JSON list of C-alpha atoms in Angstrom, two decimals:
[
{"chain": "A", "resi": 1, "resn": "UNK", "atom": "CA", "xyz": [2.08, 37.66, 0.18]},
{"chain": "A", "resi": 2, "resn": "UNK", "atom": "CA", "xyz": [3.98, 37.51, -3.12]},
{"chain": "A", "resi": 3, "resn": "UNK", "atom": "CA", "xyz": [2.40, 36.20, -6.31]},
{"chain": "A", "resi": 4, "resn": "UNK", "atom": "CA", "xyz": [4.52, 33.04, -6.32]},
{"chain": "A", "resi": 5, "resn": "UNK", "atom": "CA", "xyz": [3.58, 32.26, -2.73]},
{"chain": "A", "resi": 6, "resn": "UNK", "atom": "CA", "xyz": [-0.09, 32.90, -3.54]},
{"chain": "A", "resi": 7, "resn": "UNK", "atom": "CA", "xyz": [0.13, 30.53, -6.49]},
{"chain": "A", "resi": 8, "resn": "UNK", "atom": "CA", "xyz": [1.83, 27.90, -4.33]},
{"chain": "A", "resi": 9, "resn": "UNK", "atom": "CA", "xyz": [-0.94, 28.14, -1.72]},
{"chain": "A", "resi": 10, "resn": "UNK", "atom": "CA", "xyz": [-3.54, 27.73, -4.45]},
{"chain": "A", "resi": 11, "resn": "UNK", "atom": "CA", "xyz": [-1.67, 24.68, -5.72]},
{"chain": "A", "resi": 12, "resn": "UNK", "atom": "CA", "xyz": [-1.66, 23.14, -2.24]},
{"chain": "A", "resi": 13, "resn": "UNK", "atom": "CA", "xyz": [-5.41, 23.70, -1.90]},
{"chain": "A", "resi": 14, "resn": "UNK", "atom": "CA", "xyz": [-6.00, 21.98, -5.24]},
{"chain": "A", "resi": 15, "resn": "UNK", "atom": "CA", "xyz": [-3.66, 19.16, -4.23]},
{"chain": "A", "resi": 16, "resn": "UNK", "atom": "CA", "xyz": [-5.56, 18.73, -0.97]},
{"chain": "A", "resi": 17, "resn": "UNK", "atom": "CA", "xyz": [-8.77, 18.24, -2.95]},
{"chain": "A", "resi": 18, "resn": "UNK", "atom": "CA", "xyz": [-7.10, 15.58, -5.10]},
{"chain": "A", "resi": 19, "resn": "UNK", "atom": "CA", "xyz": [-5.54, 13.86, -2.08]},
{"chain": "A", "resi": 20, "resn": "UNK", "atom": "CA", "xyz": [-8.81, 13.70, -0.15]},
{"chain": "A", "resi": 21, "resn": "UNK", "atom": "CA", "xyz": [-10.58, 12.43, -3.27]},
{"chain": "A", "resi": 22, "resn": "UNK", "atom": "CA", "xyz": [-8.09, 9.60, -3.85]},
{"chain": "A", "resi": 23, "resn": "UNK", "atom": "CA", "xyz": [-9.69, 6.12, -4.05]},
{"chain": "A", "resi": 24, "resn": "UNK", "atom": "CA", "xyz": [-7.56, 4.80, -1.17]},
{"chain": "A", "resi": 25, "resn": "UNK", "atom": "CA", "xyz": [-9.56, 6.94, 1.27]},
{"chain": "A", "resi": 26, "resn": "UNK", "atom": "CA", "xyz": [-12.73, 5.02, 0.43]},
{"chain": "A", "resi": 27, "resn": "UNK", "atom": "CA", "xyz": [-11.05, 1.64, 0.13]},
{"chain": "A", "resi": 28, "resn": "UNK", "atom": "CA", "xyz": [-13.35, -1.35, 0.81]},
{"chain": "A", "resi": 29, "resn": "UNK", "atom": "CA", "xyz": [-11.21, -2.26, 3.81]},
{"chain": "A", "resi": 30, "resn": "UNK", "atom": "CA", "xyz": [-11.92, 1.07, 5.52]},
{"chain": "A", "resi": 31, "resn": "UNK", "atom": "CA", "xyz": [-15.59, 0.90, 4.59]},
{"chain": "A", "resi": 32, "resn": "UNK", "atom": "CA", "xyz": [-16.04, -2.59, 6.05]},
{"chain": "A", "resi": 33, "resn": "UNK", "atom": "CA", "xyz": [-13.66, -2.41, 9.02]},
{"chain": "A", "resi": 34, "resn": "UNK", "atom": "CA", "xyz": [-15.02, 0.91, 10.32]},
{"chain": "A", "resi": 35, "resn": "UNK", "atom": "CA", "xyz": [-18.43, -0.72, 10.75]},
{"chain": "A", "resi": 36, "resn": "UNK", "atom": "CA", "xyz": [-17.02, -3.25, 13.21]},
{"chain": "A", "resi": 37, "resn": "UNK", "atom": "CA", "xyz": [-17.24, -6.14, 10.75]},
{"chain": "A", "resi": 38, "resn": "UNK", "atom": "CA", "xyz": [-14.18, -8.12, 11.81]},
{"chain": "A", "resi": 39, "resn": "UNK", "atom": "CA", "xyz": [-13.81, -11.25, 13.93]},
{"chain": "A", "resi": 40, "resn": "UNK", "atom": "CA", "xyz": [-11.15, -11.82, 16.58]},
{"chain": "A", "resi": 41, "resn": "UNK", "atom": "CA", "xyz": [-8.79, -13.52, 14.13]},
{"chain": "A", "resi": 42, "resn": "UNK", "atom": "CA", "xyz": [-9.18, -10.67, 11.67]},
{"chain": "A", "resi": 43, "resn": "UNK", "atom": "CA", "xyz": [-8.59, -7.98, 14.29]},
{"chain": "A", "resi": 44, "resn": "UNK", "atom": "CA", "xyz": [-5.42, -9.69, 15.43]},
{"chain": "A", "resi": 45, "resn": "UNK", "atom": "CA", "xyz": [-4.22, -10.04, 11.85]},
{"chain": "A", "resi": 46, "resn": "UNK", "atom": "CA", "xyz": [-4.80, -6.32, 11.31]},
{"chain": "A", "resi": 47, "resn": "UNK", "atom": "CA", "xyz": [-3.01, -5.40, 14.54]},
{"chain": "A", "resi": 48, "resn": "UNK", "atom": "CA", "xyz": [0.07, -7.48, 13.79]},
{"chain": "A", "resi": 49, "resn": "UNK", "atom": "CA", "xyz": [0.40, -6.46, 10.15]},
{"chain": "A", "resi": 50, "resn": "UNK", "atom": "CA", "xyz": [-0.30, -2.75, 10.62]},
{"chain": "A", "resi": 51, "resn": "UNK", "atom": "CA", "xyz": [2.40, -2.67, 13.28]},
{"chain": "A", "resi": 52, "resn": "UNK", "atom": "CA", "xyz": [4.93, -3.49, 10.55]},
{"chain": "A", "resi": 53, "resn": "UNK", "atom": "CA", "xyz": [3.98, -0.13, 9.01]},
{"chain": "A", "resi": 54, "resn": "UNK", "atom": "CA", "xyz": [3.79, 1.86, 12.25]},
{"chain": "A", "resi": 55, "resn": "UNK", "atom": "CA", "xyz": [7.14, 0.75, 13.63]},
{"chain": "A", "resi": 56, "resn": "UNK", "atom": "CA", "xyz": [9.11, 2.14, 10.65]},
{"chain": "A", "resi": 57, "resn": "UNK", "atom": "CA", "xyz": [7.04, 5.16, 9.58]},
{"chain": "A", "resi": 58, "resn": "UNK", "atom": "CA", "xyz": [9.11, 7.59, 11.70]},
{"chain": "A", "resi": 59, "resn": "UNK", "atom": "CA", "xyz": [12.23, 6.57, 9.82]},
{"chain": "A", "resi": 60, "resn": "UNK", "atom": "CA", "xyz": [10.88, 8.11, 6.60]},
{"chain": "A", "resi": 61, "resn": "UNK", "atom": "CA", "xyz": [10.96, 11.54, 8.26]},
{"chain": "A", "resi": 62, "resn": "UNK", "atom": "CA", "xyz": [14.47, 10.88, 9.54]},
{"chain": "A", "resi": 63, "resn": "UNK", "atom": "CA", "xyz": [15.61, 9.95, 6.03]},
{"chain": "A", "resi": 64, "resn": "UNK", "atom": "CA", "xyz": [14.04, 13.09, 4.62]},
{"chain": "A", "resi": 65, "resn": "UNK", "atom": "CA", "xyz": [15.81, 15.25, 7.20]},
{"chain": "A", "resi": 66, "resn": "UNK", "atom": "CA", "xyz": [19.14, 13.75, 6.18]},
{"chain": "A", "resi": 67, "resn": "UNK", "atom": "CA", "xyz": [18.45, 14.72, 2.55]},
{"chain": "A", "resi": 68, "resn": "UNK", "atom": "CA", "xyz": [17.70, 18.41, 3.06]},
{"chain": "A", "resi": 69, "resn": "UNK", "atom": "CA", "xyz": [21.23, 19.36, 4.06]},
{"chain": "A", "resi": 70, "resn": "UNK", "atom": "CA", "xyz": [20.98, 22.99, 2.90]},
{"chain": "A", "resi": 71, "resn": "UNK", "atom": "CA", "xyz": [17.52, 23.84, 4.24]},
{"chain": "A", "resi": 72, "resn": "UNK", "atom": "CA", "xyz": [17.64, 24.25, 7.99]},
{"chain": "A", "resi": 73, "resn": "UNK", "atom": "CA", "xyz": [14.06, 25.60, 8.31]},
{"chain": "A", "resi": 74, "resn": "UNK", "atom": "CA", "xyz": [12.79, 22.45, 6.58]},
{"chain": "A", "resi": 75, "resn": "UNK", "atom": "CA", "xyz": [14.92, 20.30, 8.88]},
{"chain": "A", "resi": 76, "resn": "UNK", "atom": "CA", "xyz": [13.36, 22.06, 11.87]},
{"chain": "A", "resi": 77, "resn": "UNK", "atom": "CA", "xyz": [9.80, 21.52, 10.59]},
{"chain": "A", "resi": 78, "resn": "UNK", "atom": "CA", "xyz": [10.42, 17.83, 9.99]},
{"chain": "A", "resi": 79, "resn": "UNK", "atom": "CA", "xyz": [12.14, 17.45, 13.36]},
{"chain": "A", "resi": 80, "resn": "UNK", "atom": "CA", "xyz": [9.13, 19.04, 15.10]},
{"chain": "A", "resi": 81, "resn": "UNK", "atom": "CA", "xyz": [6.85, 16.38, 13.65]},
{"chain": "A", "resi": 82, "resn": "UNK", "atom": "CA", "xyz": [9.41, 13.66, 14.35]},
{"chain": "A", "resi": 83, "resn": "UNK", "atom": "CA", "xyz": [9.60, 14.70, 18.01]},
{"chain": "A", "resi": 84, "resn": "UNK", "atom": "CA", "xyz": [5.88, 14.01, 18.37]},
{"chain": "A", "resi": 85, "resn": "UNK", "atom": "CA", "xyz": [6.35, 10.61, 16.71]},
{"chain": "A", "resi": 86, "resn": "UNK", "atom": "CA", "xyz": [8.92, 9.88, 19.41]},
{"chain": "A", "resi": 87, "resn": "UNK", "atom": "CA", "xyz": [6.46, 10.83, 22.14]},
{"chain": "A", "resi": 88, "resn": "UNK", "atom": "CA", "xyz": [8.35, 13.95, 23.14]},
{"chain": "A", "resi": 89, "resn": "UNK", "atom": "CA", "xyz": [11.31, 11.64, 23.92]},
{"chain": "A", "resi": 90, "resn": "UNK", "atom": "CA", "xyz": [9.28, 9.64, 26.46]},
{"chain": "A", "resi": 91, "resn": "UNK", "atom": "CA", "xyz": [9.92, 5.95, 25.68]},
{"chain": "A", "resi": 92, "resn": "UNK", "atom": "CA", "xyz": [6.47, 4.85, 26.81]},
{"chain": "A", "resi": 93, "resn": "UNK", "atom": "CA", "xyz": [4.77, 7.48, 24.60]},
{"chain": "A", "resi": 94, "resn": "UNK", "atom": "CA", "xyz": [6.46, 6.86, 21.25]},
{"chain": "A", "resi": 95, "resn": "UNK", "atom": "CA", "xyz": [4.01, 5.87, 18.55]},
{"chain": "A", "resi": 96, "resn": "UNK", "atom": "CA", "xyz": [5.29, 2.29, 18.35]},
{"chain": "A", "resi": 97, "resn": "UNK", "atom": "CA", "xyz": [4.97, 2.08, 22.17]},
{"chain": "A", "resi": 98, "resn": "UNK", "atom": "CA", "xyz": [1.36, 3.32, 22.00]},
{"chain": "A", "resi": 99, "resn": "UNK", "atom": "CA", "xyz": [0.70, 0.76, 19.28]},
{"chain": "A", "resi": 100, "resn": "UNK", "atom": "CA", "xyz": [2.14, -2.03, 21.43]},
{"chain": "A", "resi": 101, "resn": "UNK", "atom": "CA", "xyz": [-0.26, -0.92, 24.19]},
{"chain": "A", "resi": 102, "resn": "UNK", "atom": "CA", "xyz": [-3.09, -1.45, 21.69]},
{"chain": "A", "resi": 103, "resn": "UNK", "atom": "CA", "xyz": [-1.78, -4.92, 20.81]},
{"chain": "A", "resi": 104, "resn": "UNK", "atom": "CA", "xyz": [-1.44, -5.82, 24.50]},
{"chain": "A", "resi": 105, "resn": "UNK", "atom": "CA", "xyz": [-5.09, -4.84, 25.00]},
{"chain": "A", "resi": 106, "resn": "UNK", "atom": "CA", "xyz": [-5.95, -7.44, 22.37]},
{"chain": "A", "resi": 107, "resn": "UNK", "atom": "CA", "xyz": [-4.03, -10.04, 24.36]},
{"chain": "A", "resi": 108, "resn": "UNK", "atom": "CA", "xyz": [-1.19, -10.29, 21.87]},
{"chain": "A", "resi": 109, "resn": "UNK", "atom": "CA", "xyz": [2.23, -11.23, 23.20]},
{"chain": "A", "resi": 110, "resn": "UNK", "atom": "CA", "xyz": [5.52, -9.99, 21.73]},
{"chain": "A", "resi": 111, "resn": "UNK", "atom": "CA", "xyz": [6.07, -13.43, 20.24]},
{"chain": "A", "resi": 112, "resn": "UNK", "atom": "CA", "xyz": [2.68, -13.30, 18.52]},
{"chain": "A", "resi": 113, "resn": "UNK", "atom": "CA", "xyz": [3.23, -9.87, 16.99]},
{"chain": "A", "resi": 114, "resn": "UNK", "atom": "CA", "xyz": [6.81, -10.61, 15.97]},
{"chain": "A", "resi": 115, "resn": "UNK", "atom": "CA", "xyz": [6.47, -14.07, 14.44]},
{"chain": "A", "resi": 116, "resn": "UNK", "atom": "CA", "xyz": [4.26, -13.79, 11.31]},
{"chain": "A", "resi": 117, "resn": "UNK", "atom": "CA", "xyz": [5.81, -12.66, 8.04]},
{"chain": "A", "resi": 118, "resn": "UNK", "atom": "CA", "xyz": [4.97, -9.22, 6.71]},
{"chain": "A", "resi": 119, "resn": "UNK", "atom": "CA", "xyz": [2.35, -8.97, 3.97]},
{"chain": "A", "resi": 120, "resn": "UNK", "atom": "CA", "xyz": [3.94, -8.28, 0.57]},
{"chain": "A", "resi": 121, "resn": "UNK", "atom": "CA", "xyz": [1.61, -5.31, 0.11]},
{"chain": "A", "resi": 122, "resn": "UNK", "atom": "CA", "xyz": [2.98, -3.73, 3.30]},
{"chain": "A", "resi": 123, "resn": "UNK", "atom": "CA", "xyz": [6.53, -4.51, 2.24]},
{"chain": "A", "resi": 124, "resn": "UNK", "atom": "CA", "xyz": [5.76, -2.71, -1.03]},
{"chain": "A", "resi": 125, "resn": "UNK", "atom": "CA", "xyz": [4.41, 0.33, 0.85]},
{"chain": "A", "resi": 126, "resn": "UNK", "atom": "CA", "xyz": [7.56, 0.48, 2.97]},
{"chain": "A", "resi": 127, "resn": "UNK", "atom": "CA", "xyz": [9.83, 0.13, -0.07]},
{"chain": "A", "resi": 128, "resn": "UNK", "atom": "CA", "xyz": [8.05, 2.95, -1.93]},
{"chain": "A", "resi": 129, "resn": "UNK", "atom": "CA", "xyz": [8.40, 5.31, 1.02]},
{"chain": "A", "resi": 130, "resn": "UNK", "atom": "CA", "xyz": [12.00, 4.41, 1.73]},
{"chain": "A", "resi": 131, "resn": "UNK", "atom": "CA", "xyz": [12.80, 5.12, -1.91]},
{"chain": "A", "resi": 132, "resn": "UNK", "atom": "CA", "xyz": [11.02, 8.48, -2.00]},
{"chain": "A", "resi": 133, "resn": "UNK", "atom": "CA", "xyz": [12.27, 9.81, 1.33]},
{"chain": "A", "resi": 134, "resn": "UNK", "atom": "CA", "xyz": [15.78, 8.67, 0.49]},
{"chain": "A", "resi": 135, "resn": "UNK", "atom": "CA", "xyz": [15.68, 10.22, -2.99]},
{"chain": "A", "resi": 136, "resn": "UNK", "atom": "CA", "xyz": [18.06, 13.15, -3.63]},
{"chain": "A", "resi": 137, "resn": "UNK", "atom": "CA", "xyz": [15.08, 15.24, -4.77]},
{"chain": "A", "resi": 138, "resn": "UNK", "atom": "CA", "xyz": [13.45, 16.08, -1.43]},
{"chain": "A", "resi": 139, "resn": "UNK", "atom": "CA", "xyz": [10.27, 17.21, -3.18]},
{"chain": "A", "resi": 140, "resn": "UNK", "atom": "CA", "xyz": [9.21, 13.58, -3.72]},
{"chain": "A", "resi": 141, "resn": "UNK", "atom": "CA", "xyz": [9.56, 12.82, -0.02]},
{"chain": "A", "resi": 142, "resn": "UNK", "atom": "CA", "xyz": [7.79, 16.03, 0.92]},
{"chain": "A", "resi": 143, "resn": "UNK", "atom": "CA", "xyz": [4.80, 15.03, -1.20]},
{"chain": "A", "resi": 144, "resn": "UNK", "atom": "CA", "xyz": [4.69, 11.63, 0.46]},
{"chain": "A", "resi": 145, "resn": "UNK", "atom": "CA", "xyz": [5.20, 12.75, 4.05]},
{"chain": "A", "resi": 146, "resn": "UNK", "atom": "CA", "xyz": [3.23, 16.00, 3.83]},
{"chain": "A", "resi": 147, "resn": "UNK", "atom": "CA", "xyz": [0.09, 16.03, 1.67]},
{"chain": "A", "resi": 148, "resn": "UNK", "atom": "CA", "xyz": [-0.24, 12.24, 1.36]},
{"chain": "A", "resi": 149, "resn": "UNK", "atom": "CA", "xyz": [0.29, 11.54, 5.06]},
{"chain": "A", "resi": 150, "resn": "UNK", "atom": "CA", "xyz": [-0.90, 14.41, 7.20]},
{"chain": "A", "resi": 151, "resn": "UNK", "atom": "CA", "xyz": [-4.17, 15.23, 5.41]},
{"chain": "A", "resi": 152, "resn": "UNK", "atom": "CA", "xyz": [-5.63, 11.70, 5.01]},
{"chain": "A", "resi": 153, "resn": "UNK", "atom": "CA", "xyz": [-4.49, 10.12, 8.29]},
{"chain": "A", "resi": 154, "resn": "UNK", "atom": "CA", "xyz": [-7.03, 11.79, 10.66]},
{"chain": "A", "resi": 155, "resn": "UNK", "atom": "CA", "xyz": [-10.13, 10.49, 8.79]},
{"chain": "A", "resi": 156, "resn": "UNK", "atom": "CA", "xyz": [-8.49, 7.10, 8.19]},
{"chain": "A", "resi": 157, "resn": "UNK", "atom": "CA", "xyz": [-7.51, 6.66, 11.84]},
{"chain": "A", "resi": 158, "resn": "UNK", "atom": "CA", "xyz": [-10.93, 7.83, 13.04]},
{"chain": "A", "resi": 159, "resn": "UNK", "atom": "CA", "xyz": [-12.45, 5.00, 10.99]},
{"chain": "A", "resi": 160, "resn": "UNK", "atom": "CA", "xyz": [-9.98, 2.44, 12.31]},
{"chain": "A", "resi": 161, "resn": "UNK", "atom": "CA", "xyz": [-10.71, 3.50, 15.90]},
{"chain": "A", "resi": 162, "resn": "UNK", "atom": "CA", "xyz": [-14.45, 3.32, 15.27]},
{"chain": "A", "resi": 163, "resn": "UNK", "atom": "CA", "xyz": [-14.17, -0.21, 13.93]},
{"chain": "A", "resi": 164, "resn": "UNK", "atom": "CA", "xyz": [-11.97, -1.38, 16.79]},
{"chain": "A", "resi": 165, "resn": "UNK", "atom": "CA", "xyz": [-14.36, 0.06, 19.40]},
{"chain": "A", "resi": 166, "resn": "UNK", "atom": "CA", "xyz": [-17.26, -1.82, 17.82]},
{"chain": "A", "resi": 167, "resn": "UNK", "atom": "CA", "xyz": [-15.52, -5.11, 17.08]},
{"chain": "A", "resi": 168, "resn": "UNK", "atom": "CA", "xyz": [-13.12, -5.41, 20.03]},
{"chain": "A", "resi": 169, "resn": "UNK", "atom": "CA", "xyz": [-14.71, -3.20, 22.69]},
{"chain": "A", "resi": 170, "resn": "UNK", "atom": "CA", "xyz": [-11.51, -1.27, 23.33]},
{"chain": "A", "resi": 171, "resn": "UNK", "atom": "CA", "xyz": [-11.46, 2.00, 25.27]},
{"chain": "A", "resi": 172, "resn": "UNK", "atom": "CA", "xyz": [-9.79, 5.30, 24.42]},
{"chain": "A", "resi": 173, "resn": "UNK", "atom": "CA", "xyz": [-6.58, 4.49, 26.33]},
{"chain": "A", "resi": 174, "resn": "UNK", "atom": "CA", "xyz": [-6.15, 1.28, 24.34]},
{"chain": "A", "resi": 175, "resn": "UNK", "atom": "CA", "xyz": [-6.83, 3.18, 21.11]},
{"chain": "A", "resi": 176, "resn": "UNK", "atom": "CA", "xyz": [-4.64, 6.19, 21.87]},
{"chain": "A", "resi": 177, "resn": "UNK", "atom": "CA", "xyz": [-2.34, 5.46, 18.92]},
{"chain": "A", "resi": 178, "resn": "UNK", "atom": "CA", "xyz": [-5.30, 6.03, 16.58]},
{"chain": "A", "resi": 179, "resn": "UNK", "atom": "CA", "xyz": [-7.11, 8.78, 18.51]},
{"chain": "A", "resi": 180, "resn": "UNK", "atom": "CA", "xyz": [-3.98, 10.92, 18.97]},
{"chain": "A", "resi": 181, "resn": "UNK", "atom": "CA", "xyz": [-3.45, 11.07, 15.20]},
{"chain": "A", "resi": 182, "resn": "UNK", "atom": "CA", "xyz": [-6.92, 12.47, 14.63]},
{"chain": "A", "resi": 183, "resn": "UNK", "atom": "CA", "xyz": [-6.02, 15.67, 16.50]},
{"chain": "A", "resi": 184, "resn": "UNK", "atom": "CA", "xyz": [-2.21, 15.74, 16.30]},
{"chain": "A", "resi": 185, "resn": "UNK", "atom": "CA", "xyz": [-2.05, 15.44, 12.53]},
{"chain": "A", "resi": 186, "resn": "UNK", "atom": "CA", "xyz": [-4.13, 18.59, 12.05]},
{"chain": "A", "resi": 187, "resn": "UNK", "atom": "CA", "xyz": [-1.20, 20.56, 13.48]},
{"chain": "A", "resi": 188, "resn": "UNK", "atom": "CA", "xyz": [1.29, 18.35, 11.65]},
{"chain": "A", "resi": 189, "resn": "UNK", "atom": "CA", "xyz": [-0.50, 19.13, 8.40]},
{"chain": "A", "resi": 190, "resn": "UNK", "atom": "CA", "xyz": [-0.09, 22.87, 9.02]},
{"chain": "A", "resi": 191, "resn": "UNK", "atom": "CA", "xyz": [3.61, 22.44, 9.78]},
{"chain": "A", "resi": 192, "resn": "UNK", "atom": "CA", "xyz": [4.20, 20.26, 6.73]},
{"chain": "A", "resi": 193, "resn": "UNK", "atom": "CA", "xyz": [2.27, 22.51, 4.34]},
{"chain": "A", "resi": 194, "resn": "UNK", "atom": "CA", "xyz": [4.24, 25.55, 5.50]},
{"chain": "A", "resi": 195, "resn": "UNK", "atom": "CA", "xyz": [7.43, 23.56, 4.97]},
{"chain": "A", "resi": 196, "resn": "UNK", "atom": "CA", "xyz": [6.34, 22.38, 1.53]},
{"chain": "A", "resi": 197, "resn": "UNK", "atom": "CA", "xyz": [5.17, 25.77, 0.23]},
{"chain": "A", "resi": 198, "resn": "UNK", "atom": "CA", "xyz": [8.59, 27.10, -0.85]},
{"chain": "A", "resi": 199, "resn": "UNK", "atom": "CA", "xyz": [9.11, 23.96, -2.92]},
{"chain": "A", "resi": 200, "resn": "UNK", "atom": "CA", "xyz": [5.95, 24.38, -5.02]},
{"chain": "A", "resi": 201, "resn": "UNK", "atom": "CA", "xyz": [6.48, 27.90, -6.34]},
{"chain": "A", "resi": 202, "resn": "UNK", "atom": "CA", "xyz": [7.21, 26.65, -9.85]},
{"chain": "A", "resi": 203, "resn": "UNK", "atom": "CA", "xyz": [5.75, 23.99, -12.14]},
{"chain": "A", "resi": 204, "resn": "UNK", "atom": "CA", "xyz": [8.66, 21.60, -11.69]},
{"chain": "A", "resi": 205, "resn": "UNK", "atom": "CA", "xyz": [8.30, 21.67, -7.92]},
{"chain": "A", "resi": 206, "resn": "UNK", "atom": "CA", "xyz": [4.54, 21.25, -8.09]},
{"chain": "A", "resi": 207, "resn": "UNK", "atom": "CA", "xyz": [4.91, 18.25, -10.39]},
{"chain": "A", "resi": 208, "resn": "UNK", "atom": "CA", "xyz": [7.40, 16.52, -8.10]},
{"chain": "A", "resi": 209, "resn": "UNK", "atom": "CA", "xyz": [5.43, 17.12, -4.90]},
{"chain": "A", "resi": 210, "resn": "UNK", "atom": "CA", "xyz": [2.25, 15.88, -6.59]},
{"chain": "A", "resi": 211, "resn": "UNK", "atom": "CA", "xyz": [4.10, 12.82, -7.87]},
{"chain": "A", "resi": 212, "resn": "UNK", "atom": "CA", "xyz": [5.31, 12.00, -4.37]},
{"chain": "A", "resi": 213, "resn": "UNK", "atom": "CA", "xyz": [1.82, 12.42, -2.93]},
{"chain": "A", "resi": 214, "resn": "UNK", "atom": "CA", "xyz": [0.11, 10.28, -5.55]},
{"chain": "A", "resi": 215, "resn": "UNK", "atom": "CA", "xyz": [2.73, 7.52, -5.40]},
{"chain": "A", "resi": 216, "resn": "UNK", "atom": "CA", "xyz": [2.29, 7.41, -1.63]},
{"chain": "A", "resi": 217, "resn": "UNK", "atom": "CA", "xyz": [-1.50, 7.21, -1.87]},
{"chain": "A", "resi": 218, "resn": "UNK", "atom": "CA", "xyz": [-1.31, 4.56, -4.58]},
{"chain": "A", "resi": 219, "resn": "UNK", "atom": "CA", "xyz": [0.93, 2.53, -2.27]},
{"chain": "A", "resi": 220, "resn": "UNK", "atom": "CA", "xyz": [-1.56, 3.02, 0.58]},
{"chain": "A", "resi": 221, "resn": "UNK", "atom": "CA", "xyz": [-4.28, 1.55, -1.61]},
{"chain": "A", "resi": 222, "resn": "UNK", "atom": "CA", "xyz": [-2.13, -1.51, -2.25]},
{"chain": "A", "resi": 223, "resn": "UNK", "atom": "CA", "xyz": [-1.43, -1.85, 1.48]},
{"chain": "A", "resi": 224, "resn": "UNK", "atom": "CA", "xyz": [-5.16, -1.74, 2.20]},
{"chain": "A", "resi": 225, "resn": "UNK", "atom": "CA", "xyz": [-5.69, -4.49, -0.39]},
{"chain": "A", "resi": 226, "resn": "UNK", "atom": "CA", "xyz": [-3.33, -6.64, 1.65]},
{"chain": "A", "resi": 227, "resn": "UNK", "atom": "CA", "xyz": [-5.02, -5.80, 4.95]},
{"chain": "A", "resi": 228, "resn": "UNK", "atom": "CA", "xyz": [-8.41, -6.68, 3.48]},
{"chain": "A", "resi": 229, "resn": "UNK", "atom": "CA", "xyz": [-7.08, -10.05, 2.41]},
{"chain": "A", "resi": 230, "resn": "UNK", "atom": "CA", "xyz": [-5.47, -10.68, 5.82]},
{"chain": "A", "resi": 231, "resn": "UNK", "atom": "CA", "xyz": [-8.50, -9.65, 7.87]},
{"chain": "A", "resi": 232, "resn": "UNK", "atom": "CA", "xyz": [-11.30, -11.14, 5.76]},
{"chain": "A", "resi": 233, "resn": "UNK", "atom": "CA", "xyz": [-9.42, -14.07, 4.18]},
{"chain": "A", "resi": 234, "resn": "UNK", "atom": "CA", "xyz": [-10.59, -13.12, 0.70]},
{"chain": "A", "resi": 235, "resn": "UNK", "atom": "CA", "xyz": [-9.44, -10.69, -2.00]},
{"chain": "A", "resi": 236, "resn": "UNK", "atom": "CA", "xyz": [-10.51, -7.06, -1.74]},
{"chain": "A", "resi": 237, "resn": "UNK", "atom": "CA", "xyz": [-13.58, -6.29, -3.87]},
{"chain": "A", "resi": 238, "resn": "UNK", "atom": "CA", "xyz": [-13.09, -4.38, -7.09]},
{"chain": "A", "resi": 239, "resn": "UNK", "atom": "CA", "xyz": [-13.14, -0.62, -6.68]},
{"chain": "A", "resi": 240, "resn": "UNK", "atom": "CA", "xyz": [-11.54, 2.37, -8.37]},
{"chain": "A", "resi": 241, "resn": "UNK", "atom": "CA", "xyz": [-8.03, 1.10, -7.80]},
{"chain": "A", "resi": 242, "resn": "UNK", "atom": "CA", "xyz": [-4.93, 3.29, -7.74]},
{"chain": "A", "resi": 243, "resn": "UNK", "atom": "CA", "xyz": [-2.23, 2.92, -10.33]},
{"chain": "A", "resi": 244, "resn": "UNK", "atom": "CA", "xyz": [0.22, 0.06, -10.02]},
{"chain": "A", "resi": 245, "resn": "UNK", "atom": "CA", "xyz": [3.06, 1.03, -7.69]},
{"chain": "A", "resi": 246, "resn": "UNK", "atom": "CA", "xyz": [6.46, 0.92, -9.36]}
]
């Protein structure tokens, strides 16, 4: 292993520490929801609003692929992850399809999950990620879709599944969209870190990947503020908030 590659691996380990220590991972919404403290109205509000995030999240990877025109190995890595998001090309196993199975288990009809407007905090999250994954500098999108997505999602989704088991009594089949991420994203993290490594062999690359990761996590904190408000019908309590998303 060359010195630059060694330094890049050390950078990614330090970045992982910062990512996993980000305030959004201990957001009051996750703390409260994971304990099963949500009524039927709140659970339905969560399900409908979080779907607005889930149904478009694959498109960030697609946008990033379209930006890395000269890096075929990176395209391949991103496409490997994207294939899993599309359920191995099985329509009933795509991640949005699994999420709709979860909503059906709650008794939600298509009309019910389609009708309400999207929370502004979720719209902000989507806008931030569309901007970064569509940016000509692919390092921003890599930071958002690699370190900021693949490392934190398993513990976050484990907490969401725990809360939904307790509050709604759902079984593992109904919660497959959450459970699958707990194991799948471990492999996705390995793929994405290998893909990111060549881009963090200098200070400029490290700065841009870190910026993408932190902007993504800051946006996640804002999204969780909105979910707290939707589920509990009150503002999220004060905590160590992320920076304002721009």
